[in-house]
Short mmCIF file of C-alpha atoms in Angstrom, two decimals:
data_model
loop_
_atom_site.label_atom_id
_atom_site.label_comp_id
_atom_site.label_asym_id
_atom_site.label_seq_id
_atom_site.Cartn_x
_atom_site.Cartn_y
_atom_site.Cartn_z
CA MET A 1017 -5.45 18.33 -24.85
CA ASP A 1018 -2.63 17.10 -27.57
CA ARG A 1019 -1.78 14.34 -26.06
CA PRO A 1020 -3.29 11.47 -25.01
CA TYR A 1021 -5.78 10.66 -22.16
CA ILE A 1022 -3.55 8.60 -19.57
CA PHE A 1023 -4.83 5.99 -17.06
CA CYS A 1024 -2.62 3.99 -14.32
CA HIS A 1025 -3.28 0.43 -14.63
CA MET A 1026 -2.16 -1.67 -12.04
CA ALA A 1027 -2.36 -4.66 -9.57
CA THR A 1028 -0.92 -4.42 -6.25
CA ALA A 1029 -0.77 -6.48 -3.08
CA LEU A 1030 -2.55 -5.14 -0.30
CA ASP A 1031 0.75 -3.33 0.77
CA GLY A 1032 0.91 -1.46 -2.08
CA LYS A 1033 4.02 -3.82 -4.12
CA ILE A 1034 3.52 -4.95 -7.76
CA SER A 1035 5.88 -7.56 -8.18
CA GLY A 1036 6.64 -10.14 -5.46
CA PRO A 1037 6.02 -13.67 -3.94
CA TYR A 1038 2.00 -12.50 -3.81
CA HIS A 1039 1.65 -12.89 -6.91
CA GLY A 1040 -1.00 -15.98 -7.69
CA ALA A 1041 -1.40 -16.66 -3.55
CA ALA A 1042 -4.94 -15.55 -3.35
CA GLY A 1043 -5.84 -17.11 -6.59
CA PRO A 1044 -6.14 -15.71 -9.90
CA GLU A 1045 -8.87 -13.14 -9.91
CA ALA A 1046 -6.72 -10.62 -9.31
CA GLY A 1047 -4.70 -10.99 -12.92
CA GLN A 1048 -7.63 -11.55 -14.70
CA LEU A 1049 -9.59 -8.47 -13.71
CA PHE A 1050 -6.66 -6.78 -14.52
CA TYR A 1051 -6.79 -7.84 -17.70
CA HIS A 1052 -10.02 -7.63 -18.32
CA LEU A 1053 -10.34 -3.83 -17.86
CA ALA A 1054 -8.23 -2.51 -19.72
CA PHE A 1055 -7.73 -5.90 -22.54
CA GLU A 1056 -10.91 -7.51 -23.83
CA LYS A 1057 -13.03 -5.89 -25.95
CA ASP A 1058 -16.00 -5.54 -23.48
CA GLY A 1059 -13.47 -4.48 -20.58
CA PHE A 1060 -14.25 -1.00 -18.83
CA TYR A 1061 -11.31 0.73 -20.74
CA GLN A 1062 -11.04 0.96 -24.34
CA ASN A 1063 -7.26 2.54 -25.04
CA GLN A 1064 -4.85 2.06 -28.45
CA GLY A 1065 -2.61 0.92 -26.37
CA TRP A 1066 0.23 0.84 -23.12
CA LEU A 1067 2.92 2.29 -22.29
CA SER A 1068 5.56 0.52 -19.57
CA GLY A 1069 9.41 1.37 -18.83
CA ARG A 1070 12.23 -0.68 -20.04
CA THR A 1071 12.54 -2.28 -16.44
CA THR A 1072 9.08 -3.75 -16.69
CA THR A 1073 9.90 -4.32 -20.14
CA ASP A 1074 12.71 -6.50 -19.64
CA ASP A 1075 11.44 -8.33 -16.26
CA ASN A 1076 8.39 -9.51 -18.80
CA PHE A 1077 9.11 -9.99 -22.16
CA THR A 1078 12.78 -9.23 -23.68
CA PHE A 1079 14.26 -10.60 -20.49
CA TYR A 1080 17.54 -8.73 -20.39
CA LYS A 1081 19.10 -9.68 -23.68
CA LYS A 1082 21.21 -8.21 -25.29
CA PRO A 1083 20.17 -6.02 -29.05
CA ILE A 1084 22.74 -7.78 -31.33
CA LEU A 1085 23.83 -4.43 -32.91
CA ASP A 1086 25.88 -3.77 -36.13
CA GLU A 1087 28.12 -1.35 -35.73
CA SER A 1088 28.59 -0.64 -39.22
CA ALA A 1089 25.14 -0.01 -40.14
CA PRO A 1090 24.44 3.00 -42.70
CA LYS A 1091 23.07 6.23 -41.06
CA VAL A 1092 19.80 6.23 -40.45
CA PRO A 1093 17.39 8.86 -41.50
CA ALA A 1094 16.99 11.58 -38.48
CA GLY A 1095 13.94 12.23 -36.74
CA ASP A 1096 10.73 9.63 -35.99
CA PHE A 1097 10.19 6.12 -37.62
CA VAL A 1098 6.26 6.12 -38.32
CA ILE A 1099 5.45 3.31 -40.15
CA PRO A 1100 1.57 1.27 -40.75
CA THR A 1101 0.80 -1.83 -38.18
CA GLU A 1102 -1.52 -4.07 -38.71
CA PHE A 1103 -2.42 -4.21 -35.10
CA SER A 1104 -4.93 -2.84 -33.31
CA LYS A 1105 -3.10 -1.48 -30.06
CA TYR A 1106 0.42 -0.15 -29.32
CA TYR A 1107 3.19 -1.53 -26.57
CA ILE A 1108 5.09 1.77 -26.02
CA SER A 1109 8.10 1.19 -24.45
CA ILE A 1110 10.26 3.80 -22.95
CA ASP A 1111 13.95 2.73 -23.75
CA PRO A 1112 16.12 6.09 -23.72
CA HIS A 1113 19.50 4.94 -24.31
CA GLY A 1114 17.92 1.81 -26.68
CA ARG A 1115 18.74 -1.40 -24.43
CA LEU A 1116 15.70 -3.36 -25.36
CA ALA A 1117 16.58 -7.07 -27.26
CA TRP A 1118 13.29 -7.28 -28.86
CA GLN A 1119 13.41 -10.34 -31.44
CA SER A 1120 10.56 -9.23 -33.05
CA ASN A 1121 7.71 -6.46 -33.25
CA GLU A 1122 4.96 -8.39 -32.07
CA LEU A 1123 4.17 -8.47 -28.44
CA ILE A 1124 1.83 -11.06 -27.14
CA TYR A 1125 0.62 -10.55 -23.86
CA GLN A 1126 -2.56 -13.44 -23.09
CA ASP A 1127 -4.51 -12.73 -25.66
CA THR A 1128 -3.98 -9.42 -27.16
CA HIS A 1129 -1.18 -9.24 -29.74
CA ALA A 1130 0.43 -5.54 -30.19
CA GLN A 1131 3.24 -3.46 -32.26
CA VAL A 1132 5.89 -3.16 -30.52
CA LEU A 1133 6.99 1.18 -30.15
CA GLU A 1134 9.87 2.69 -28.91
CA VAL A 1135 10.26 6.40 -27.34
CA LEU A 1136 14.31 7.00 -27.77
CA THR A 1137 15.97 9.74 -27.10
CA ASP A 1138 19.25 11.19 -28.48
CA GLN A 1139 21.42 8.97 -26.34
CA ALA A 1140 19.89 6.21 -28.56
CA SER A 1141 23.11 5.08 -30.96
CA ASN A 1142 22.24 4.75 -34.55
CA ALA A 1143 23.07 0.89 -34.34
CA TYR A 1144 19.89 0.50 -32.38
CA LYS A 1145 17.89 2.25 -34.57
CA ALA A 1146 19.12 0.52 -37.36
CA PHE A 1147 18.02 -2.32 -35.25
CA LEU A 1148 14.77 -1.25 -35.04
CA ARG A 1149 14.31 -0.19 -38.46
CA LYS A 1150 15.59 -3.72 -39.91
CA LYS A 1151 13.04 -5.39 -36.93
CA GLN A 1152 10.12 -2.97 -38.35
CA ILE A 1153 9.48 -1.49 -35.42
CA PRO A 1154 8.66 1.66 -34.55
CA TYR A 1155 10.58 4.36 -32.54
CA ILE A 1156 9.96 8.14 -31.53
CA ILE A 1157 12.66 10.49 -30.33
CA ALA A 1158 12.01 12.52 -27.34
CA GLY A 1159 14.60 14.44 -25.77
CA ASP A 1160 18.23 14.66 -25.42
CA GLN A 1161 19.75 13.66 -22.33
CA LYS A 1162 16.91 11.95 -20.47
CA LEU A 1163 13.38 11.62 -22.11
CA ASP A 1164 10.75 14.50 -22.35
CA ALA A 1165 7.89 12.54 -21.94
CA LYS A 1166 5.33 15.55 -22.22
CA LEU A 1167 6.78 15.68 -26.37
CA ALA A 1168 6.76 11.62 -26.47
CA LEU A 1169 3.13 11.96 -25.14
CA LYS A 1170 2.33 14.69 -28.16
CA LYS A 1171 4.26 12.42 -30.30
CA LEU A 1172 2.23 9.22 -29.64
CA LYS A 1173 -1.37 11.74 -30.33
CA ASN A 1174 -0.07 13.36 -33.45
CA LEU A 1175 1.90 10.47 -35.69
CA PHE A 1176 0.12 7.61 -33.74
CA HIS A 1177 -3.41 8.79 -33.21
CA LEU A 1178 -3.51 7.27 -29.95
CA GLU A 1179 -5.99 8.98 -28.08
CA THR A 1180 -6.06 6.71 -24.70
CA VAL A 1181 -3.08 5.17 -23.28
CA MET A 1182 -2.82 2.51 -20.49
CA LEU A 1183 0.54 3.67 -18.35
CA GLY A 1184 1.58 0.32 -16.37
CA GLY A 1185 4.41 0.73 -14.56
CA GLY A 1186 6.79 0.68 -13.26
CA ALA A 1187 7.14 2.52 -9.97
CA VAL A 1188 9.54 5.58 -10.82
CA LEU A 1189 7.71 5.86 -14.34
CA ASN A 1190 3.79 5.98 -12.42
CA TRP A 1191 5.15 8.64 -10.50
CA SER A 1192 7.34 10.94 -12.63
CA PHE A 1193 4.06 10.94 -14.94
CA ILE A 1194 1.93 11.63 -12.47
CA GLN A 1195 3.84 14.43 -10.61
CA GLN A 1196 4.83 15.77 -14.55
CA GLY A 1197 0.85 15.89 -14.76
CA LEU A 1198 0.34 13.32 -17.31
CA CYS A 1199 -1.33 10.95 -15.85
CA ASP A 1200 -5.11 11.57 -15.47
CA GLU A 1201 -6.60 8.65 -13.61
CA VAL A 1202 -5.48 5.48 -11.06
CA SER A 1203 -6.58 1.89 -11.41
CA LEU A 1204 -6.03 -0.52 -8.47
CA VAL A 1205 -6.95 -4.48 -8.48
CA VAL A 1206 -5.77 -4.95 -4.91
CA THR A 1207 -5.37 -8.52 -4.45
CA PRO A 1208 -5.89 -9.57 -0.85
CA ALA A 1209 -2.50 -10.65 -0.05
CA ALA A 1210 0.91 -9.37 0.48
CA ASP A 1211 4.16 -11.08 1.28
CA GLY A 1212 6.20 -8.48 3.48
CA THR A 1213 9.44 -8.23 1.25
CA PRO A 1214 11.03 -5.02 1.92
CA THR A 1215 13.28 -4.65 -1.56
CA THR A 1216 10.34 -5.08 -4.18
CA PRO A 1217 8.41 -2.05 -5.54
CA ALA A 1218 5.62 -0.13 -4.42
CA LEU A 1219 2.65 1.88 -7.14
CA PHE A 1220 5.28 4.84 -6.64
CA GLU A 1221 8.81 5.28 -6.18
CA ALA A 1222 10.26 8.90 -6.69
CA ARG A 1223 14.17 9.38 -8.43
CA GLU A 1224 16.65 12.02 -8.44
CA GLY A 1225 16.54 13.81 -11.92
CA LEU A 1226 12.96 12.05 -12.80
CA SER A 1227 10.67 13.34 -9.42
CA ASP A 1228 10.87 14.47 -6.13
CA THR A 1229 8.06 13.58 -2.74
CA THR A 1230 5.95 16.40 -3.93
CA PRO A 1231 2.27 15.19 -2.40
CA VAL A 1232 0.05 15.05 -5.63
CA THR A 1233 -3.89 14.07 -4.27
CA PHE A 1234 -6.74 12.08 -5.75
CA THR A 1235 -10.22 12.25 -6.40
CA LEU A 1236 -12.13 8.49 -5.69
CA LYS A 1237 -14.40 8.37 -8.83
CA GLY A 1238 -15.25 4.61 -8.25
CA VAL A 1239 -15.28 1.54 -5.81
CA GLN A 1240 -16.47 -2.18 -6.52
CA THR A 1241 -15.65 -5.41 -5.55
CA LYS A 1242 -15.25 -8.58 -7.35
CA SER A 1243 -14.54 -11.86 -5.14
CA ASN A 1244 -12.36 -10.98 -2.92
CA VAL A 1245 -10.79 -8.53 -5.09
CA VAL A 1246 -11.16 -4.87 -5.00
CA TRP A 1247 -11.20 -1.97 -7.73
CA LEU A 1248 -10.98 1.39 -7.32
CA ARG A 1249 -10.74 4.22 -9.46
CA TYR A 1250 -9.15 7.93 -8.60
CA LEU A 1251 -9.09 10.78 -10.90
CA VAL A 1252 -5.71 12.68 -10.58
CA ASN A 1253 -5.85 16.18 -9.18
CA HIS A 1254 -3.66 18.33 -11.13
CA LYS A 1255 -2.63 21.88 -10.21
CA GLN A 1256 -2.53 22.70 -14.20
CA ASP A 1257 -4.20 22.28 -17.76
CA ASN A 1258 -0.79 19.83 -19.50
#
């Protein structure tokens, strides 16, 4: 396989929502289990990074700030920007147009320190790529007008030697990867709470131009409980190898 093994690891409400007021309503157990499984040294998944979309990144880390760009920056070299890192994990952000306002090349999530890595398309400006280079944030180019997810994953394996990567939302990105046959496993930590909010995203969401509503099936691989929390593992039933 010319890409990393991809597992979609998400914490959800009982009704499948991935965000909303329900967070924390049933106690900290779900969040603790979610973090342990994919981020702690003795966790179940031993991955070299996790990947999220631009909105998820802005919601949790960059908070919709605007990057300060030098529009007169000299032309950067064509292609990808690959540099060494001191960190053992990467935080990989899908940012096709180059909009995220990183303050540092290091992302801190609880006890995890990760190297920021951007996935751009040819739509990202020279000024934004110069901004990333100045911050010492590596990037790859995957696609012209829109993301070429298959190429992005191939580059993550070949250029950064990533063998296992967590897919961590949002809903549109999760479903797009699954429909393209680029996700191998789904891991759900289900908290015993819900809030009924009709406007918050669920685990998967189709979006025109990226995915459709063609059904995908899954094979149950495991069920475990901890207190009132349930951890479910499913393998994605691929129609063909990718």
